[in-house]
PDB file of C-alpha atoms in Angstrom:
ATOM      1  CA  MET A   1       5.156 -17.691 -13.102  1.00  0.00           C
ATOM      2  CA  SER A   2       2.094 -15.836 -14.230  1.00  0.00           C
ATOM      3  CA  LYS A   3       1.058 -18.697 -16.591  1.00  0.00           C
ATOM      4  CA  ALA A   4       1.707 -21.263 -13.875  1.00  0.00           C
ATOM      5  CA  LEU A   5      -0.549 -19.459 -11.414  1.00  0.00           C
ATOM      6  CA  LEU A   6      -3.252 -19.081 -13.985  1.00  0.00           C
ATOM      7  CA  ASN A   7      -3.105 -22.774 -14.763  1.00  0.00           C
ATOM      8  CA  SER A   8      -3.450 -23.767 -11.103  1.00  0.00           C
ATOM      9  CA  GLY A   9      -7.213 -23.538 -11.421  1.00  0.00           C
ATOM     10  CA  ARG A  10      -7.422 -21.337  -8.256  1.00  0.00           C
ATOM     11  CA  PRO A  11      -7.742 -17.524  -7.964  1.00  0.00           C
ATOM     12  CA  ILE A  12      -4.298 -16.266  -6.797  1.00  0.00           C
ATOM     13  CA  PHE A  13      -3.197 -12.741  -6.330  1.00  0.00           C
ATOM     14  CA  PHE A  14       0.205 -12.353  -8.011  1.00  0.00           C
ATOM     15  CA  SER A  15       2.305  -9.674  -6.318  1.00  0.00           C
ATOM     16  CA  MET A  16       5.401  -8.797  -8.308  1.00  0.00           C
ATOM     17  CA  CYS A  17       8.592  -6.994  -7.314  1.00  0.00           C
ATOM     18  CA  GLU A  18      11.453  -5.631  -9.342  1.00  0.00           C
ATOM     19  CA  TRP A  19      11.490  -2.425  -7.265  1.00  0.00           C
ATOM     20  CA  GLY A  20      10.091  -0.224 -10.018  1.00  0.00           C
ATOM     21  CA  GLN A  21      13.327  -0.348 -11.943  1.00  0.00           C
ATOM     22  CA  GLU A  22      11.849  -1.398 -15.346  1.00  0.00           C
ATOM     23  CA  ASP A  23       8.739   0.813 -15.306  1.00  0.00           C
ATOM     24  CA  PRO A  24       6.392  -2.100 -14.300  1.00  0.00           C
ATOM     25  CA  GLU A  25       3.318   0.225 -14.445  1.00  0.00           C
ATOM     26  CA  LEU A  26       3.706   0.077 -18.270  1.00  0.00           C
ATOM     27  CA  TRP A  27       3.541  -3.731 -18.623  1.00  0.00           C
ATOM     28  CA  ALA A  28       2.896  -5.602 -15.345  1.00  0.00           C
ATOM     29  CA  ARG A  29      -0.963  -5.440 -15.488  1.00  0.00           C
ATOM     30  CA  ASN A  30      -0.733  -8.097 -18.296  1.00  0.00           C
ATOM     31  CA  VAL A  31       1.367 -10.372 -15.977  1.00  0.00           C
ATOM     32  CA  GLY A  32       0.006 -10.026 -12.442  1.00  0.00           C
ATOM     33  CA  ASN A  33      -2.108  -8.018  -9.977  1.00  0.00           C
ATOM     34  CA  SER A  34       0.361  -5.644  -8.262  1.00  0.00           C
ATOM     35  CA  TRP A  35       3.827  -4.373  -8.824  1.00  0.00           C
ATOM     36  CA  ARG A  36       6.344  -2.696  -6.529  1.00  0.00           C
ATOM     37  CA  THR A  37       6.993   0.888  -7.660  1.00  0.00           C
ATOM     38  CA  THR A  38       9.951   1.728  -5.441  1.00  0.00           C
ATOM     39  CA  GLY A  39      12.914   0.422  -3.541  1.00  0.00           C
ATOM     40  CA  ASP A  40      12.365  -1.129  -0.088  1.00  0.00           C
ATOM     41  CA  ILE A  41      10.720   1.095   2.543  1.00  0.00           C
ATOM     42  CA  GLU A  42      12.445   1.916   5.862  1.00  0.00           C
ATOM     43  CA  ASP A  43      10.870   2.814   9.156  1.00  0.00           C
ATOM     44  CA  LYS A  44      11.807   6.437   8.780  1.00  0.00           C
ATOM     45  CA  TRP A  45       9.899   9.634   7.825  1.00  0.00           C
ATOM     46  CA  GLU A  46      12.260  10.413   4.935  1.00  0.00           C
ATOM     47  CA  SER A  47      11.905   7.002   3.452  1.00  0.00           C
ATOM     48  CA  MET A  48       8.150   6.924   3.757  1.00  0.00           C
ATOM     49  CA  THR A  49       7.632  10.365   2.176  1.00  0.00           C
ATOM     50  CA  ASN A  50      10.059   9.709  -0.660  1.00  0.00           C
ATOM     51  CA  ILE A  51       8.288   6.489  -1.510  1.00  0.00           C
ATOM     52  CA  ALA A  52       4.861   8.160  -1.362  1.00  0.00           C
ATOM     53  CA  ASP A  53       6.065  10.690  -3.925  1.00  0.00           C
ATOM     54  CA  ALA A  54       7.626   8.102  -6.212  1.00  0.00           C
ATOM     55  CA  ASN A  55       4.540   5.951  -6.127  1.00  0.00           C
ATOM     56  CA  ASP A  56       2.360   8.953  -6.757  1.00  0.00           C
ATOM     57  CA  ARG A  57       4.017   9.608 -10.118  1.00  0.00           C
ATOM     58  CA  ARG A  58       2.513   6.295 -11.299  1.00  0.00           C
ATOM     59  CA  ALA A  59      -1.034   6.949 -10.029  1.00  0.00           C
ATOM     60  CA  SER A  60      -2.723   6.927 -13.419  1.00  0.00           C
ATOM     61  CA  TYR A  61      -1.646   3.322 -14.181  1.00  0.00           C
ATOM     62  CA  ALA A  62      -3.507   1.711 -11.188  1.00  0.00           C
ATOM     63  CA  GLY A  63      -6.984   0.368 -11.246  1.00  0.00           C
ATOM     64  CA  PRO A  64      -9.163  -2.742 -10.543  1.00  0.00           C
ATOM     65  CA  GLY A  65      -7.073  -5.838 -11.242  1.00  0.00           C
ATOM     66  CA  GLY A  66      -3.675  -4.107 -11.174  1.00  0.00           C
ATOM     67  CA  TRP A  67      -2.227  -1.897  -8.431  1.00  0.00           C
ATOM     68  CA  ASN A  68       0.870   0.126  -7.637  1.00  0.00           C
ATOM     69  CA  ASP A  69       2.622  -1.233  -4.592  1.00  0.00           C
ATOM     70  CA  PRO A  70       4.809   1.257  -2.565  1.00  0.00           C
ATOM     71  CA  ASP A  71       5.872  -1.517  -0.144  1.00  0.00           C
ATOM     72  CA  MET A  72       4.450  -2.658   3.097  1.00  0.00           C
ATOM     73  CA  LEU A  73       3.405  -0.549   6.110  1.00  0.00           C
ATOM     74  CA  GLU A  74       5.885   0.382   8.767  1.00  0.00           C
ATOM     75  CA  VAL A  75       3.184   1.382  11.289  1.00  0.00           C
ATOM     76  CA  GLY A  76       4.054   0.126  14.703  1.00  0.00           C
ATOM     77  CA  ASN A  77       7.743  -0.569  14.205  1.00  0.00           C
ATOM     78  CA  GLY A  78       8.844   2.350  16.298  1.00  0.00           C
ATOM     79  CA  GLY A  79      10.816   4.525  13.955  1.00  0.00           C
ATOM     80  CA  MET A  80       8.127   7.270  13.407  1.00  0.00           C
ATOM     81  CA  THR A  81       5.751   9.177  15.622  1.00  0.00           C
ATOM     82  CA  THR A  82       2.069   8.329  15.881  1.00  0.00           C
ATOM     83  CA  GLU A  83       1.172  11.280  13.623  1.00  0.00           C
ATOM     84  CA  GLU A  84       3.709  10.177  11.045  1.00  0.00           C
ATOM     85  CA  TYR A  85       2.255   6.682  11.123  1.00  0.00           C
ATOM     86  CA  ARG A  86      -1.198   8.066  10.773  1.00  0.00           C
ATOM     87  CA  SER A  87      -0.086  10.041   7.681  1.00  0.00           C
ATOM     88  CA  HIS A  88       1.667   6.930   6.307  1.00  0.00           C
ATOM     89  CA  PHE A  89      -1.545   4.779   6.672  1.00  0.00           C
ATOM     90  CA  SER A  90      -3.708   7.506   5.260  1.00  0.00           C
ATOM     91  CA  ILE A  91      -1.672   8.060   2.123  1.00  0.00           C
ATOM     92  CA  TRP A  92      -1.250   4.321   1.463  1.00  0.00           C
ATOM     93  CA  ALA A  93      -5.003   3.894   1.815  1.00  0.00           C
ATOM     94  CA  LEU A  94      -5.742   6.812  -0.583  1.00  0.00           C
ATOM     95  CA  ALA A  95      -3.206   5.438  -3.068  1.00  0.00           C
ATOM     96  CA  LYS A  96      -5.061   2.082  -3.123  1.00  0.00           C
ATOM     97  CA  ALA A  97      -1.834   0.394  -2.032  1.00  0.00           C
ATOM     98  CA  PRO A  98      -1.906  -3.208  -0.749  1.00  0.00           C
ATOM     99  CA  LEU A  99      -2.177  -2.682   3.023  1.00  0.00           C
ATOM    100  CA  LEU A 100       0.330  -5.202   4.277  1.00  0.00           C
ATOM    101  CA  VAL A 101       1.053  -4.999   7.987  1.00  0.00           C
ATOM    102  CA  GLY A 102       4.876  -4.839   8.559  1.00  0.00           C
ATOM    103  CA  CYS A 103       5.022  -4.941  12.346  1.00  0.00           C
ATOM    104  CA  ASP A 104       4.882  -7.850  14.839  1.00  0.00           C
ATOM    105  CA  VAL A 105       1.127  -8.323  15.209  1.00  0.00           C
ATOM    106  CA  ARG A 106       1.750 -10.397  18.398  1.00  0.00           C
ATOM    107  CA  ALA A 107       3.251  -7.385  20.111  1.00  0.00           C
ATOM    108  CA  MET A 108       1.430  -4.334  18.719  1.00  0.00           C
ATOM    109  CA  ASP A 109       0.235  -1.733  21.212  1.00  0.00           C
ATOM    110  CA  SER A 110      -3.288  -0.256  21.329  1.00  0.00           C
ATOM    111  CA  THR A 111      -2.282   2.825  19.334  1.00  0.00           C
ATOM    112  CA  THR A 112      -0.908   0.702  16.464  1.00  0.00           C
ATOM    113  CA  PHE A 113      -3.992  -1.513  16.570  1.00  0.00           C
ATOM    114  CA  GLU A 114      -6.268   1.575  16.442  1.00  0.00           C
ATOM    115  CA  LEU A 115      -4.330   2.933  13.446  1.00  0.00           C
ATOM    116  CA  LEU A 116      -4.359  -0.297  11.451  1.00  0.00           C
ATOM    117  CA  THR A 117      -7.999  -1.189  12.072  1.00  0.00           C
ATOM    118  CA  ASN A 118      -9.651   2.119  11.187  1.00  0.00           C
ATOM    119  CA  ASN A 119     -12.524   0.753   9.086  1.00  0.00           C
ATOM    120  CA  GLU A 120     -13.299   4.163   7.520  1.00  0.00           C
ATOM    121  CA  VAL A 121      -9.766   4.572   6.232  1.00  0.00           C
ATOM    122  CA  ILE A 122      -9.654   0.982   5.036  1.00  0.00           C
ATOM    123  CA  ALA A 123     -12.925   1.503   3.171  1.00  0.00           C
ATOM    124  CA  VAL A 124     -11.310   4.287   1.125  1.00  0.00           C
ATOM    125  CA  ASN A 125      -8.573   1.829   0.138  1.00  0.00           C
ATOM    126  CA  GLN A 126     -11.144  -0.786  -0.789  1.00  0.00           C
ATOM    127  CA  ASP A 127     -13.594   1.470  -2.567  1.00  0.00           C
ATOM    128  CA  SER A 128     -15.149  -0.187  -5.606  1.00  0.00           C
ATOM    129  CA  LEU A 129     -14.328   2.603  -8.022  1.00  0.00           C
ATOM    130  CA  GLY A 130     -10.660   1.696  -7.666  1.00  0.00           C
ATOM    131  CA  VAL A 131      -9.022   4.993  -8.614  1.00  0.00           C
ATOM    132  CA  GLN A 132      -5.732   5.820  -6.970  1.00  0.00           C
ATOM    133  CA  GLY A 133      -5.759   9.140  -5.202  1.00  0.00           C
ATOM    134  CA  LYS A 134      -2.884  11.476  -5.864  1.00  0.00           C
ATOM    135  CA  LYS A 135      -1.146  14.675  -4.839  1.00  0.00           C
ATOM    136  CA  VAL A 136      -3.085  17.670  -6.188  1.00  0.00           C
ATOM    137  CA  LYS A 137      -1.447  20.591  -4.420  1.00  0.00           C
ATOM    138  CA  SER A 138       1.903  21.201  -2.746  1.00  0.00           C
ATOM    139  CA  GLU A 139       3.349  24.454  -1.428  1.00  0.00           C
ATOM    140  CA  ASP A 140       6.161  24.782   1.179  1.00  0.00           C
ATOM    141  CA  GLY A 141       5.442  21.259   2.509  1.00  0.00           C
ATOM    142  CA  LEU A 142       1.701  21.858   2.827  1.00  0.00           C
ATOM    143  CA  GLU A 143      -0.041  19.252   0.700  1.00  0.00           C
ATOM    144  CA  VAL A 144      -3.427  18.188  -0.524  1.00  0.00           C
ATOM    145  CA  TRP A 145      -3.992  14.704  -1.784  1.00  0.00           C
ATOM    146  CA  ALA A 146      -7.363  13.605  -3.228  1.00  0.00           C
ATOM    147  CA  GLY A 147      -9.126  11.063  -5.308  1.00  0.00           C
ATOM    148  CA  PRO A 148     -12.682  10.096  -6.437  1.00  0.00           C
ATOM    149  CA  LEU A 149     -14.696   7.409  -4.686  1.00  0.00           C
ATOM    150  CA  SER A 150     -17.877   5.599  -5.736  1.00  0.00           C
ATOM    151  CA  ASP A 151     -21.224   7.439  -5.350  1.00  0.00           C
ATOM    152  CA  ASN A 152     -19.696  10.776  -6.426  1.00  0.00           C
ATOM    153  CA  ARG A 153     -17.685  11.137  -3.173  1.00  0.00           C
ATOM    154  CA  ILE A 154     -14.158  12.393  -2.839  1.00  0.00           C
ATOM    155  CA  ALA A 155     -11.465  11.389  -0.405  1.00  0.00           C
ATOM    156  CA  VAL A 156      -9.129  14.185   0.725  1.00  0.00           C
ATOM    157  CA  ILE A 157      -6.034  14.322   2.797  1.00  0.00           C
ATOM    158  CA  LEU A 158      -4.610  17.585   4.224  1.00  0.00           C
ATOM    159  CA  TRP A 159      -0.959  16.880   5.034  1.00  0.00           C
ATOM    160  CA  ASN A 160       1.592  19.049   6.767  1.00  0.00           C
ATOM    161  CA  ARG A 161       5.014  17.879   5.741  1.00  0.00           C
ATOM    162  CA  SER A 162       6.690  20.990   7.052  1.00  0.00           C
ATOM    163  CA  SER A 163       8.641  21.281  10.263  1.00  0.00           C
ATOM    164  CA  SER A 164       6.179  23.503  12.103  1.00  0.00           C
ATOM    165  CA  LYS A 165       2.415  23.774  12.808  1.00  0.00           C
ATOM    166  CA  ALA A 166       0.495  25.131   9.856  1.00  0.00           C
ATOM    167  CA  THR A 167      -2.946  25.408   8.312  1.00  0.00           C
ATOM    168  CA  VAL A 168      -3.593  23.307   5.188  1.00  0.00           C
ATOM    169  CA  THR A 169      -6.464  24.149   2.895  1.00  0.00           C
ATOM    170  CA  ALA A 170      -8.088  22.341   0.003  1.00  0.00           C
ATOM    171  CA  SER A 171     -10.260  24.570  -2.145  1.00  0.00           C
ATOM    172  CA  TRP A 172     -12.939  22.925  -4.238  1.00  0.00           C
ATOM    173  CA  SER A 173     -11.003  23.793  -7.408  1.00  0.00           C
ATOM    174  CA  ASP A 174      -7.987  21.799  -6.047  1.00  0.00           C
ATOM    175  CA  ILE A 175     -10.028  18.576  -5.760  1.00  0.00           C
ATOM    176  CA  GLY A 176     -12.305  18.783  -8.732  1.00  0.00           C
ATOM    177  CA  LEU A 177     -15.524  20.019  -7.085  1.00  0.00           C
ATOM    178  CA  GLU A 178     -17.754  22.656  -8.634  1.00  0.00           C
ATOM    179  CA  PRO A 179     -17.404  26.033  -6.776  1.00  0.00           C
ATOM    180  CA  ALA A 180     -21.041  26.047  -5.612  1.00  0.00           C
ATOM    181  CA  ARG A 181     -20.977  22.514  -4.346  1.00  0.00           C
ATOM    182  CA  VAL A 182     -21.956  21.916  -0.723  1.00  0.00           C
ATOM    183  CA  VAL A 183     -20.758  18.733   0.966  1.00  0.00           C
ATOM    184  CA  ASP A 184     -20.758  16.802   4.235  1.00  0.00           C
ATOM    185  CA  ALA A 185     -17.165  16.232   5.401  1.00  0.00           C
ATOM    186  CA  ARG A 186     -16.557  13.030   7.300  1.00  0.00           C
ATOM    187  CA  ASP A 187     -13.323  13.138   9.383  1.00  0.00           C
ATOM    188  CA  LEU A 188     -12.101   9.500   9.170  1.00  0.00           C
ATOM    189  CA  TRP A 189      -9.842   9.771  12.148  1.00  0.00           C
ATOM    190  CA  GLU A 190     -12.042  11.669  14.502  1.00  0.00           C
ATOM    191  CA  HIS A 191     -15.180   9.816  13.320  1.00  0.00           C
ATOM    192  CA  SER A 192     -17.111  12.999  13.159  1.00  0.00           C
ATOM    193  CA  THR A 193     -19.009  14.881  10.363  1.00  0.00           C
ATOM    194  CA  GLN A 194     -19.138  18.546   9.405  1.00  0.00           C
ATOM    195  CA  THR A 195     -22.352  19.299   7.533  1.00  0.00           C
ATOM    196  CA  SER A 196     -22.924  21.812   4.745  1.00  0.00           C
ATOM    197  CA  VAL A 197     -19.295  22.651   4.025  1.00  0.00           C
ATOM    198  CA  SER A 198     -18.710  24.943   1.064  1.00  0.00           C
ATOM    199  CA  VAL A 199     -15.891  26.485  -1.022  1.00  0.00           C
ATOM    200  CA  GLN A 200     -12.990  24.791   0.856  1.00  0.00           C
ATOM    201  CA  ILE A 201     -11.932  22.653   3.825  1.00  0.00           C
ATOM    202  CA  SER A 202      -9.065  23.560   6.163  1.00  0.00           C
ATOM    203  CA  ALA A 203      -7.295  22.267   9.239  1.00  0.00           C
ATOM    204  CA  GLU A 204      -4.546  23.476  11.487  1.00  0.00           C
ATOM    205  CA  LEU A 205      -2.062  20.575  11.684  1.00  0.00           C
ATOM    206  CA  ASP A 206       1.011  19.804  13.796  1.00  0.00           C
ATOM    207  CA  SER A 207       4.225  19.066  11.902  1.00  0.00           C
ATOM    208  CA  HIS A 208       3.994  15.809   9.915  1.00  0.00           C
ATOM    209  CA  ALA A 209       0.295  15.351  10.853  1.00  0.00           C
ATOM    210  CA  CYS A 210      -2.735  14.918   8.526  1.00  0.00           C
ATOM    211  CA  LYS A 211      -6.471  15.005   8.337  1.00  0.00           C
ATOM    212  CA  MET A 212      -8.407  12.609   6.150  1.00  0.00           C
ATOM    213  CA  TYR A 213     -11.902  13.240   4.946  1.00  0.00           C
ATOM    214  CA  VAL A 214     -14.567  11.793   2.723  1.00  0.00           C
ATOM    215  CA  LEU A 215     -16.673  14.491   1.130  1.00  0.00           C
ATOM    216  CA  THR A 216     -20.231  13.632   0.182  1.00  0.00           C
ATOM    217  CA  PRO A 217     -22.080  16.162  -2.000  1.00  0.00           C
ATOM    218  CA  ASN A 218     -25.473  17.192  -0.700  1.00  0.00           C
TER     219      ASN A 218
END
């Protein structure tokens, strides 16, 4: 199939699926452009989080021309809360996953539309550096995910996977910043910026909610 597509004379994105059963991250880059890393996603919190973790273990194999694919987005299908869908979309964007809408676009409500069309989150997914972000800290369901972006920026997600409200903190050492570095922190969901942030960034989050930032060094 790969050879047939190459011989077509047209640029075609070849998305492969064998559900991650044969370690495609080790060989699929020579055959196509993306490869499923997991079984099929379901519109459930447990399915989404398990798939996020399984895909994360393959983060180092992704890059321009070849991408890990943790399956399509469930945002808008009704099985999760708005905050859970926000976390779903944020993690998929950070992981440089193909952002394939899995709901009925003819019937999506305004909340779903707002989630799926957040240009600042999509920009992280489409960043030219092409490095898959990954989980860098996890303690009692409180997680920090991060990854480098072009122009020396860093994308960061603070994620509360616990069952109660909690404060999640990313220190500079967690995400690869020098201790003395001062940054501007752009909140991609609130579309607001904190200036001159140093040492760490924190947020109090409801259960299953997240914050997503782009940190730009001053």
